[in-house]
Short mmCIF file of C-alpha atoms and ligand atoms in Angstrom, two decimals:
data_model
loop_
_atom_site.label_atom_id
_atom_site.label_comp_id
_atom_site.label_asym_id
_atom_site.label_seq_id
_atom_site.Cartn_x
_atom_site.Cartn_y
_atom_site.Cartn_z
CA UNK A 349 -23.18 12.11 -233.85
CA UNK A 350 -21.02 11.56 -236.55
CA UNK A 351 -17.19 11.24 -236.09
CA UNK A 352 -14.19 13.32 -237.19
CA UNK A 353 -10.83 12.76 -237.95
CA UNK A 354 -8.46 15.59 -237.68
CA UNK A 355 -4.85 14.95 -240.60
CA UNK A 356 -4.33 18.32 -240.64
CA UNK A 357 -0.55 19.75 -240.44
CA UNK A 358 -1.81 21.68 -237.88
CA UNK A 359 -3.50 22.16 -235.19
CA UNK A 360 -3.35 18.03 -234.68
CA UNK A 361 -5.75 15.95 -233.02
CA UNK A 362 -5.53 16.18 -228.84
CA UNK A 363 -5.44 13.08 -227.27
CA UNK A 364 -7.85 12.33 -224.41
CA UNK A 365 -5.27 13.24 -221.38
CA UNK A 366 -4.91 16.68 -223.28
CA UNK A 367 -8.39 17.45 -223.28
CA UNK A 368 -8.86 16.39 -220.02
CA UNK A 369 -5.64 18.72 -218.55
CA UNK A 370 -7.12 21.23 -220.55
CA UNK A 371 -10.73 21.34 -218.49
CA UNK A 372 -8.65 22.11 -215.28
CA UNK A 373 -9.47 24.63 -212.39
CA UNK A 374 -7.06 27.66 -213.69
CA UNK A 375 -4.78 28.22 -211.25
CA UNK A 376 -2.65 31.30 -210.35
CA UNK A 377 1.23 31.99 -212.38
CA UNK A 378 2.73 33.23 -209.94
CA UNK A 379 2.34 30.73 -206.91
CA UNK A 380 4.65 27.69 -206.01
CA UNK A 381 1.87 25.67 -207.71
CA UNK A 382 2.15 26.74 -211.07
CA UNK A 383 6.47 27.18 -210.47
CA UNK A 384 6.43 23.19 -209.87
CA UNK A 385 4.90 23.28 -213.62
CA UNK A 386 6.78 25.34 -214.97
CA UNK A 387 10.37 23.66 -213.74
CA UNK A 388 9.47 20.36 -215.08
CA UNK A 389 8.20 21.85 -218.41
CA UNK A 390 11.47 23.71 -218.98
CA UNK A 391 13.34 20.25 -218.15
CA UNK A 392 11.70 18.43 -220.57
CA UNK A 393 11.14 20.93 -223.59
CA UNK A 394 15.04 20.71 -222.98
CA UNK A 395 14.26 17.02 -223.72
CA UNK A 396 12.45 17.51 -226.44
CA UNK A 397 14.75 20.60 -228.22
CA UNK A 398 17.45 17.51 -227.83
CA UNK A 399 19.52 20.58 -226.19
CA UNK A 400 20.79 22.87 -222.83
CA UNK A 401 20.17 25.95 -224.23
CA UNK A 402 17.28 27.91 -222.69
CA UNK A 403 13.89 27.72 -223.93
CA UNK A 404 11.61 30.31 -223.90
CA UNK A 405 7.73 29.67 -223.89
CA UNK A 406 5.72 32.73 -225.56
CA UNK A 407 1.80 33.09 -225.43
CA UNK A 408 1.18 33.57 -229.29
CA UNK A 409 1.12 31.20 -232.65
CA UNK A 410 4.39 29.75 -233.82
CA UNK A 411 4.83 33.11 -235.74
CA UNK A 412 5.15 35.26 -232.72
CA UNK A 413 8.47 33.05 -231.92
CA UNK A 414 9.03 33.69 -235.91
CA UNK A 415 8.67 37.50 -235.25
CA UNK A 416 10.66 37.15 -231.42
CA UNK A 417 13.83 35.48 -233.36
CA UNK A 418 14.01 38.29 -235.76
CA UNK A 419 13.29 41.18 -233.83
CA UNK A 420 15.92 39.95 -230.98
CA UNK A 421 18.44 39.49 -234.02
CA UNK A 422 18.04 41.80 -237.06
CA UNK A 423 19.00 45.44 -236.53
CA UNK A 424 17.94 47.89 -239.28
CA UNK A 425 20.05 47.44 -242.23
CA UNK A 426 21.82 43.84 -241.16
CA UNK A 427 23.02 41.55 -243.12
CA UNK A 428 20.88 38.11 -243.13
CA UNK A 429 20.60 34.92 -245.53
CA UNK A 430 16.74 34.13 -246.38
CA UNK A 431 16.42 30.56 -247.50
CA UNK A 432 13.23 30.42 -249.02
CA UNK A 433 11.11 27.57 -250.68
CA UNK A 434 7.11 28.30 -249.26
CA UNK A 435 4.99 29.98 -247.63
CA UNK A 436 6.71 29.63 -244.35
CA UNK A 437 10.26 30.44 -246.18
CA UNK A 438 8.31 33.56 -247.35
CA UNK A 439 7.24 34.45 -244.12
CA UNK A 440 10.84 34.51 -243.21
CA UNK A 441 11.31 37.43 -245.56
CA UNK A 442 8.25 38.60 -244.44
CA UNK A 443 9.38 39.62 -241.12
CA UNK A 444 13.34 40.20 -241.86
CA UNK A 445 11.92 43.19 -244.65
CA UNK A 446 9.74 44.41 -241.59
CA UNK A 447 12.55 44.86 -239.52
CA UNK A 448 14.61 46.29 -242.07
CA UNK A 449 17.18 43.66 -242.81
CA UNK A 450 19.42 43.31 -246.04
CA UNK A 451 18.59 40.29 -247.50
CA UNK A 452 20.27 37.88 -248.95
CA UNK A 453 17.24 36.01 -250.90
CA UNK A 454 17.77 32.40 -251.59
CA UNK A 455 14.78 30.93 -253.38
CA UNK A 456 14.05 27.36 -253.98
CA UNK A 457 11.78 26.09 -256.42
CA UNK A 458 8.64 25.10 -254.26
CA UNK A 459 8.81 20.89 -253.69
CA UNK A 460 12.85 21.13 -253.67
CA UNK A 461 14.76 21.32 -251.02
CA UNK A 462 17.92 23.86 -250.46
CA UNK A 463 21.36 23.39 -251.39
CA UNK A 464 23.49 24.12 -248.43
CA UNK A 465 26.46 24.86 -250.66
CA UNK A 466 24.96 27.92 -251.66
CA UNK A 467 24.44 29.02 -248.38
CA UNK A 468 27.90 28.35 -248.11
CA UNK A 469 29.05 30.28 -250.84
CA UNK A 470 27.54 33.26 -249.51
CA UNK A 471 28.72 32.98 -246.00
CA UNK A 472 32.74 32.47 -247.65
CA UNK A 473 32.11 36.08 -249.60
CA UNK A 474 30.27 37.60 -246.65
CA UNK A 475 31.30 38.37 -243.10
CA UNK A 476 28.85 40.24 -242.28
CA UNK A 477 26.25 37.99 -242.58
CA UNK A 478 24.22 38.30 -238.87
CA UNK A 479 21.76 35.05 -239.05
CA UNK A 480 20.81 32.28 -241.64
CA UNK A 481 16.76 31.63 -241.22
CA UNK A 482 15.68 28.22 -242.37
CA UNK A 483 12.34 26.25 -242.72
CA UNK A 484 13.24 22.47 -241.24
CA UNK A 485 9.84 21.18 -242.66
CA UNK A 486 8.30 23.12 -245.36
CA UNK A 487 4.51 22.44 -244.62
CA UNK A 488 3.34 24.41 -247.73
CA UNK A 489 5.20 21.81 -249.89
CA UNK A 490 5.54 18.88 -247.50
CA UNK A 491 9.58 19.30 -248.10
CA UNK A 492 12.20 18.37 -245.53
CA UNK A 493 15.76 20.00 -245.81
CA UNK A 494 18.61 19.54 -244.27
CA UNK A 495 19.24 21.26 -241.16
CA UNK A 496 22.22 19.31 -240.22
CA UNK A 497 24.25 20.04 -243.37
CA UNK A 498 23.62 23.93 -242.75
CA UNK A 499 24.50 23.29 -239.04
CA UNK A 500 28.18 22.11 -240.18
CA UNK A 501 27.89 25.08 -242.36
CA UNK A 502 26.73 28.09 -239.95
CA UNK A 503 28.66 26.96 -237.03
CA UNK A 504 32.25 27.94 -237.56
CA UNK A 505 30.91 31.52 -239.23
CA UNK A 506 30.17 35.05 -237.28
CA UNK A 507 26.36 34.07 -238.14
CA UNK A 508 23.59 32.51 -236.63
CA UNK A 509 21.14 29.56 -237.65
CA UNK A 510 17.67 29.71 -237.08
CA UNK A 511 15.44 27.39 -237.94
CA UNK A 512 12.02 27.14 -238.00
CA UNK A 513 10.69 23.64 -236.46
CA UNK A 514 7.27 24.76 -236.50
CA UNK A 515 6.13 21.23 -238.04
CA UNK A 516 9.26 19.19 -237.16
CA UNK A 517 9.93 19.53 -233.59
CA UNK A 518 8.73 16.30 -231.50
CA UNK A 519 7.39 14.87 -235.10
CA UNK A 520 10.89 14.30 -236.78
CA UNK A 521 14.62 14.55 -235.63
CA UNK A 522 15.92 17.90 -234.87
CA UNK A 523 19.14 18.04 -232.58
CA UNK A 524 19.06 21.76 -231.75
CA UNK A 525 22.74 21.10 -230.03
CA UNK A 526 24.00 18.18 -231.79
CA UNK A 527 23.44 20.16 -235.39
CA UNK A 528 24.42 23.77 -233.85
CA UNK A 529 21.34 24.99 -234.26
CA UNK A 530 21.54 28.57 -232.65
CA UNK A 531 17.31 28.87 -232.55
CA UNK A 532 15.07 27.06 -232.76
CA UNK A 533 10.84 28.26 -233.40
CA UNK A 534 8.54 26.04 -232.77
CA UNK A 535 4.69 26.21 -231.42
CA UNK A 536 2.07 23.84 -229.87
CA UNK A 537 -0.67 22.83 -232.32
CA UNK A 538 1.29 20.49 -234.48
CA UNK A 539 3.54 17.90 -232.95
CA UNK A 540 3.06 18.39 -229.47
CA UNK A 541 -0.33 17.49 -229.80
CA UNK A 542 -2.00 20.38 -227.78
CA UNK A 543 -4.07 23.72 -229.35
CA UNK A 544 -2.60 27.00 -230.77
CA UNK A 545 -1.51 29.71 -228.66
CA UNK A 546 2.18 28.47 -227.35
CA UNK A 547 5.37 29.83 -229.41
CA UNK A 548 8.83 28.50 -228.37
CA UNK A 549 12.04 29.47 -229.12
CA UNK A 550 15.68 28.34 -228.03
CA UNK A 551 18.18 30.45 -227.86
CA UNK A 552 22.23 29.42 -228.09
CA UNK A 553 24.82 31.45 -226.32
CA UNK A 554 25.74 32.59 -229.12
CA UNK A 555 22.91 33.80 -230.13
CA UNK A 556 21.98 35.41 -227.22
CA UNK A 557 25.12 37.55 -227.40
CA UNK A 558 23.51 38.85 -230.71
CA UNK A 559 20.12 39.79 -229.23
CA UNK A 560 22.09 41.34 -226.32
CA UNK A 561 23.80 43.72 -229.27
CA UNK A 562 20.44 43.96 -231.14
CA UNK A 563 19.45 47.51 -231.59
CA UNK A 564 15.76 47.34 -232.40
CA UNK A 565 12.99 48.41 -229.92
CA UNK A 566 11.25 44.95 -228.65
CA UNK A 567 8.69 44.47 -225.81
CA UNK A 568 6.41 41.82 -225.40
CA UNK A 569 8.88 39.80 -227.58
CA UNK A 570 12.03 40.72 -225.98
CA UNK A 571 13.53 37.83 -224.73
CA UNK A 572 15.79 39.59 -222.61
CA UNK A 573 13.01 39.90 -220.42
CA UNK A 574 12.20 35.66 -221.04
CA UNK A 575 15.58 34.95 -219.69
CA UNK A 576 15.63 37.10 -216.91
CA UNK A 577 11.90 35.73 -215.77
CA UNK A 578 12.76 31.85 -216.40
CA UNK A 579 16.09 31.89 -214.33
CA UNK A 580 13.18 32.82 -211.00
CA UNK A 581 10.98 30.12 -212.85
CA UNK A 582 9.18 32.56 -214.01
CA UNK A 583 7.81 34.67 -216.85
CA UNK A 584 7.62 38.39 -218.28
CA UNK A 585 3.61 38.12 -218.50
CA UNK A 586 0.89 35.83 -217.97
CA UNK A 587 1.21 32.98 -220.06
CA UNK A 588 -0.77 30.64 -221.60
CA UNK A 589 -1.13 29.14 -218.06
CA UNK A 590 -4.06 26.42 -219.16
CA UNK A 591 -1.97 25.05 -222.66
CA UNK A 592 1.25 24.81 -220.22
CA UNK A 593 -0.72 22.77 -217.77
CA UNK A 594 -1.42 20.52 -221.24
CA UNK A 595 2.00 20.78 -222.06
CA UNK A 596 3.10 19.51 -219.00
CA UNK A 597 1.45 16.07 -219.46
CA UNK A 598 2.50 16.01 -223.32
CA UNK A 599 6.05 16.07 -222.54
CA UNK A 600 6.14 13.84 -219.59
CA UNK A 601 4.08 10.98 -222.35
CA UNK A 602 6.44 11.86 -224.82
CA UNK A 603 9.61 11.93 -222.87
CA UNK A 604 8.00 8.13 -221.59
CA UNK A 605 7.35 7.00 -224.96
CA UNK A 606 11.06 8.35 -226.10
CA UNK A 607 11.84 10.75 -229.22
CA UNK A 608 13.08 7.65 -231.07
CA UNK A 609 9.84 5.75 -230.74
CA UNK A 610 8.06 8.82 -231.74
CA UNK A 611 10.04 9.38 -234.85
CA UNK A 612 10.12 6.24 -235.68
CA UNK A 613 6.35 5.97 -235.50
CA UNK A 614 6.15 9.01 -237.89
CA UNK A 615 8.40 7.68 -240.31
CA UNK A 616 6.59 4.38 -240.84
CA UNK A 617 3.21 6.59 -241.51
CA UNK A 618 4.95 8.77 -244.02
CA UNK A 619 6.80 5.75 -245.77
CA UNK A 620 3.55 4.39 -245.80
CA UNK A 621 1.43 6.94 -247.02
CA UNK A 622 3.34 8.35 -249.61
CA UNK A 623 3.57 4.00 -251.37
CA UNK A 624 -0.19 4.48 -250.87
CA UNK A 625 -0.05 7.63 -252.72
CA UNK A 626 2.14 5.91 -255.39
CA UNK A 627 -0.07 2.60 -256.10
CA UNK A 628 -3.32 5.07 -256.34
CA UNK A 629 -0.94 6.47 -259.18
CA UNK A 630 -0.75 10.15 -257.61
CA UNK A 631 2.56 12.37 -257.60
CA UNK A 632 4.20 13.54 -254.87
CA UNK A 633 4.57 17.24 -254.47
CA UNK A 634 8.19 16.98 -252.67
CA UNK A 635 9.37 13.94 -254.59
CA UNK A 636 12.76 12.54 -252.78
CA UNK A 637 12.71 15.76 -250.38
CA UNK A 638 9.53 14.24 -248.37
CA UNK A 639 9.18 15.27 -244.88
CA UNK A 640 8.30 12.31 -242.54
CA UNK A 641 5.58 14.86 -240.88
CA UNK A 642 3.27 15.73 -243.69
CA UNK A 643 2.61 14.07 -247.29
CA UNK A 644 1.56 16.68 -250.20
CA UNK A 645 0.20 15.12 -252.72
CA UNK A 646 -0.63 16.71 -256.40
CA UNK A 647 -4.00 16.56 -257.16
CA UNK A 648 -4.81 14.85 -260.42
CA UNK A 649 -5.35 16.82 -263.96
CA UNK A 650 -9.28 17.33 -264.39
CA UNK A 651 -10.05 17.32 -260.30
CA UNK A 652 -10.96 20.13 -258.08
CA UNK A 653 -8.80 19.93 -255.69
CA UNK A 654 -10.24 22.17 -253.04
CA UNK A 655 -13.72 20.56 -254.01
CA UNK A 656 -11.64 16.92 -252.58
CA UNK A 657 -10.83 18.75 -249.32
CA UNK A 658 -14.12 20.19 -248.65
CA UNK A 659 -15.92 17.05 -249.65
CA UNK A 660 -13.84 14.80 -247.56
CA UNK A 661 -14.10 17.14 -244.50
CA UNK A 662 -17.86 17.84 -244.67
CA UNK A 663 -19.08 14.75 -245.87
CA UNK A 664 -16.71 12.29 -244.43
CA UNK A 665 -16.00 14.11 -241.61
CA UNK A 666 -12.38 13.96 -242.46
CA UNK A 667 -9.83 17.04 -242.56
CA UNK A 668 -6.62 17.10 -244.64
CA UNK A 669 -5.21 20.29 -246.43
CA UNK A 670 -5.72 21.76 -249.17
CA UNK A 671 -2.51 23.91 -251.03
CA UNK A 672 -1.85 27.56 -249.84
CA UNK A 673 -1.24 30.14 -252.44
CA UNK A 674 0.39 29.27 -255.61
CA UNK A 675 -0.19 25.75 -254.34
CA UNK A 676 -4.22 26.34 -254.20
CA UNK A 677 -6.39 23.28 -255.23
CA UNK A 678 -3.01 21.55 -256.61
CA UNK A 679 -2.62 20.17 -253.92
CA UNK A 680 -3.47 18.29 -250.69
CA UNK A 681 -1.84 17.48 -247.53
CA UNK A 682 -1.91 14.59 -244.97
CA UNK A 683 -0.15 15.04 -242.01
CA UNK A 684 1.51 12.32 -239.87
CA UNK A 685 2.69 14.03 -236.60
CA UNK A 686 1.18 13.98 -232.97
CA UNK A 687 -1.32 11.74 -232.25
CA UNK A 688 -1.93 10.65 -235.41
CA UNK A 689 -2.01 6.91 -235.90
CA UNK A 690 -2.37 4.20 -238.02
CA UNK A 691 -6.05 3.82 -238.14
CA UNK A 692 -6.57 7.34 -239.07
CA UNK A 693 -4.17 7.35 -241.91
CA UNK A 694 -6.76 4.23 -243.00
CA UNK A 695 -9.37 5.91 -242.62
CA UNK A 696 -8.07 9.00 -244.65
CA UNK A 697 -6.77 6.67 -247.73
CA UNK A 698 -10.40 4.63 -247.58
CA UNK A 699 -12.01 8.21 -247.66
CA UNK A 700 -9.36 9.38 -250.13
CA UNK A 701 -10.56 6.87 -252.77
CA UNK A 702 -14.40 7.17 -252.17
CA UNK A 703 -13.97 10.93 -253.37
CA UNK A 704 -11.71 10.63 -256.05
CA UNK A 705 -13.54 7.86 -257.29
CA UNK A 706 -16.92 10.04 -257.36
CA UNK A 707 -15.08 12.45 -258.90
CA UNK A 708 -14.50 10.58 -262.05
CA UNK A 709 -10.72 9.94 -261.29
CA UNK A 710 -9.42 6.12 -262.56
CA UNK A 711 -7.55 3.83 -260.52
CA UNK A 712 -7.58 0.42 -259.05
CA UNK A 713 -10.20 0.89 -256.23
CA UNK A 714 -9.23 -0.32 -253.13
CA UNK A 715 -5.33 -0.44 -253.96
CA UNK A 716 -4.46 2.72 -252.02
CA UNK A 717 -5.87 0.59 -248.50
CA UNK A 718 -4.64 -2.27 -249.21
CA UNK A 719 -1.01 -0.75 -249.74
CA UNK A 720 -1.10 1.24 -246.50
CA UNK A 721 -2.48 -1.86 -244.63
CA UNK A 722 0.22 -4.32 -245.59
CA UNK A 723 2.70 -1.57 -245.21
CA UNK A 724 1.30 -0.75 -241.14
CA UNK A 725 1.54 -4.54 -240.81
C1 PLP B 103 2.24 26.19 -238.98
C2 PLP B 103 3.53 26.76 -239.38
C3 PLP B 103 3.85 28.10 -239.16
C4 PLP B 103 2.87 29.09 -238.61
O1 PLP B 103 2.59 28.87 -237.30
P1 PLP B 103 1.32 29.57 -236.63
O2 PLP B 103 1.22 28.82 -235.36
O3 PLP B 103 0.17 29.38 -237.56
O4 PLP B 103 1.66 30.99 -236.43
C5 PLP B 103 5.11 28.54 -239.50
N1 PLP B 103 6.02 27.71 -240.05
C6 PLP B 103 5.74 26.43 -240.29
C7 PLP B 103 6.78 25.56 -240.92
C8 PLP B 103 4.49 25.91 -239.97
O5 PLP B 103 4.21 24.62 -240.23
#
């Protein structure tokens, strides 16, 4: 049986205890059982968040909390800064054209990061802006920006920051409260370490006042209905009862091994990756704006670069990402959240070089390894 190694940016790998909470007897929602659950889950997502807001656990992919924020927020013809550098960025204008925003685009050139003076700018002309939407971790480009300097910026205005943490939340810092970050999206298959099919999203008074006002119809994502259900401990529908059994034992391990170790932990396998990216003499898609959760690396002039990802996964058994849309066999992607560890990232690098060296790219064999090794320590 051969073995696989999962470095995708999502879904993650599961560790054993998640697997093993996962082949539970289901059990009922709506029984003093499943209510014990679902208490210490909200108590410790509050842990996790890094805030006291409330936060709300959907039964969809991290876009459904995407479409829940906007939907609860935009009214037909608002007013609402777009900061887009990506495919998730994009996805963010996605959903605020659906429901019928006026948007204010801001672009970034993919592999930068945004300049929160701009977003400034706009909110000192503009009043009426309702809601800044941000991406913390860019995973199409492997770019971090900086929520906390658009925190500082949002909070004294009439708007709203929101803030896609789809990749970031639990794999690098994001203090939803201590950066006034009004909501917060996040979902289960990345670093929480547990399969697709949870969305979260936090919601600030503030905000909440705003999807109280919010004009446009809303049902299965109205989170009017999420607040009302989780102060009875509760929820609107049946959830995702299995995954928040799973999640349960995630954020009791992670709440035991503390956010800083965690982050800490991630941080030394992106340092370390991207040096070993560096010393194999490959570019970094995001440059100075790398996120500590994935690495995107360019692929090399003259190599097929979804031909790398397909090799390395069906031959080596080992999955990394290939580039989405205008990023399509330019690059790859290495993530470094959940349980990912040290002798994966090894693993990846050793396979790495096996395939680039086969097809006909020049380096120092072996340098790529070595780096990452005396880096780990
Ligand atoms: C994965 C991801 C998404 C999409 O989440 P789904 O769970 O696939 O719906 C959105 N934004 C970011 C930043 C992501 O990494």
């Amino acid at each position: 049986m051969k073995k696989n190694y999962l470095l995708t940016p999502g879904p993650t790998p599961l560790p054993p205890y998640v697997c093993k909470a996962l082949a539970k007897k289901i059990i009922h929602h709506r029984t003093p059982q499943f209510q014990v659950v679902l208490k210490e889950v909200e108590e410790n997502l509050k842990y996790v968040f890094q805030t006291k807001n409330d936060v709300y656990i959907l039964a969809s992919s991290g876009t459904g909390a995407m479409e829940a924020a906007v939907a609860n927020i935009i009214s037909a013809n608002d007013r609402a800064i777009v900061i887009d550098g990506g495919k998730f960025g994009e996805r963010w204008t996605e959903l605020n054209k659906v429901y019928g925003a006026n948007i204010e685009l801001v672009k970034v050139e993919w592999g930068k990061s945004v300049d929160p003076k701009i977003i400034k700018d706009i909110l000192d002309k503009d009043k009426n802006i309702k809601a800044v939407f941000a991406t913390h971790c860019e995973t199409s480009t492997g770019v971090s920006n900086d929520i906390e300097a658009l925190g500082k910026i949002v909070k004294d205005t009439n708007a709203i920051l929101v803030v896609d943490a789809i990749s970031s939340l639990g794999a690098i810092d994001i203090k939803t409260d201590g950066w006034s970050i009004d909501m917060v999206v996040s979902g289960s298959q990345k670093g929480l370490m547990l399969p697709p099919g949870l969305g979260f999203i936090s919601v600030s008074p503030k905000a909440y006042k705003l999807v109280e006002l919010c004009k446009t119809p809303r049902y299965y994502f109205d989170l009017r209905l999420s607040k009302k259900a989780l102060a009875a401990t509760d929820t609107p529908f049946t959830p995702a009862i299995g995954i928040i059994i799973a999640l349960d034992e995630v954020l009791k391990d992670m709440r035991q091994e503390t956010l800083e170790v965690i982050f800490a932990r991630n941080k030394k396998l992106a340092q370390s990756t991207r040096q070993a990216m560096i010393s194999l003499g490959l570019e970094l898609y995001a440059g100075k704006d790398s996120s500590d959760s994935l690495t995107a690396v360019r692929v090399p002039e003259g190599i097929d670069g979804e031909k790398l990802v397909k090799t390395m996964r069906d031959e080596y058994g080992v999955g990394i990402a290939g580039g989405q849309s205008q990023l399509k066999g330019k690059v790859f992607r290495i993530a470094h959240m959940g349980f990912i560890r040290e002798k994966d990232l090894i693993v990846c690098i050793e396979t790495l070089e096996e395939v680039l060296s086969k097809m006909g790219y020049k380096f120092e064999k072996g340098k790529g390894v070595k780096t990452i090794e005396k880096l780990l320590g």
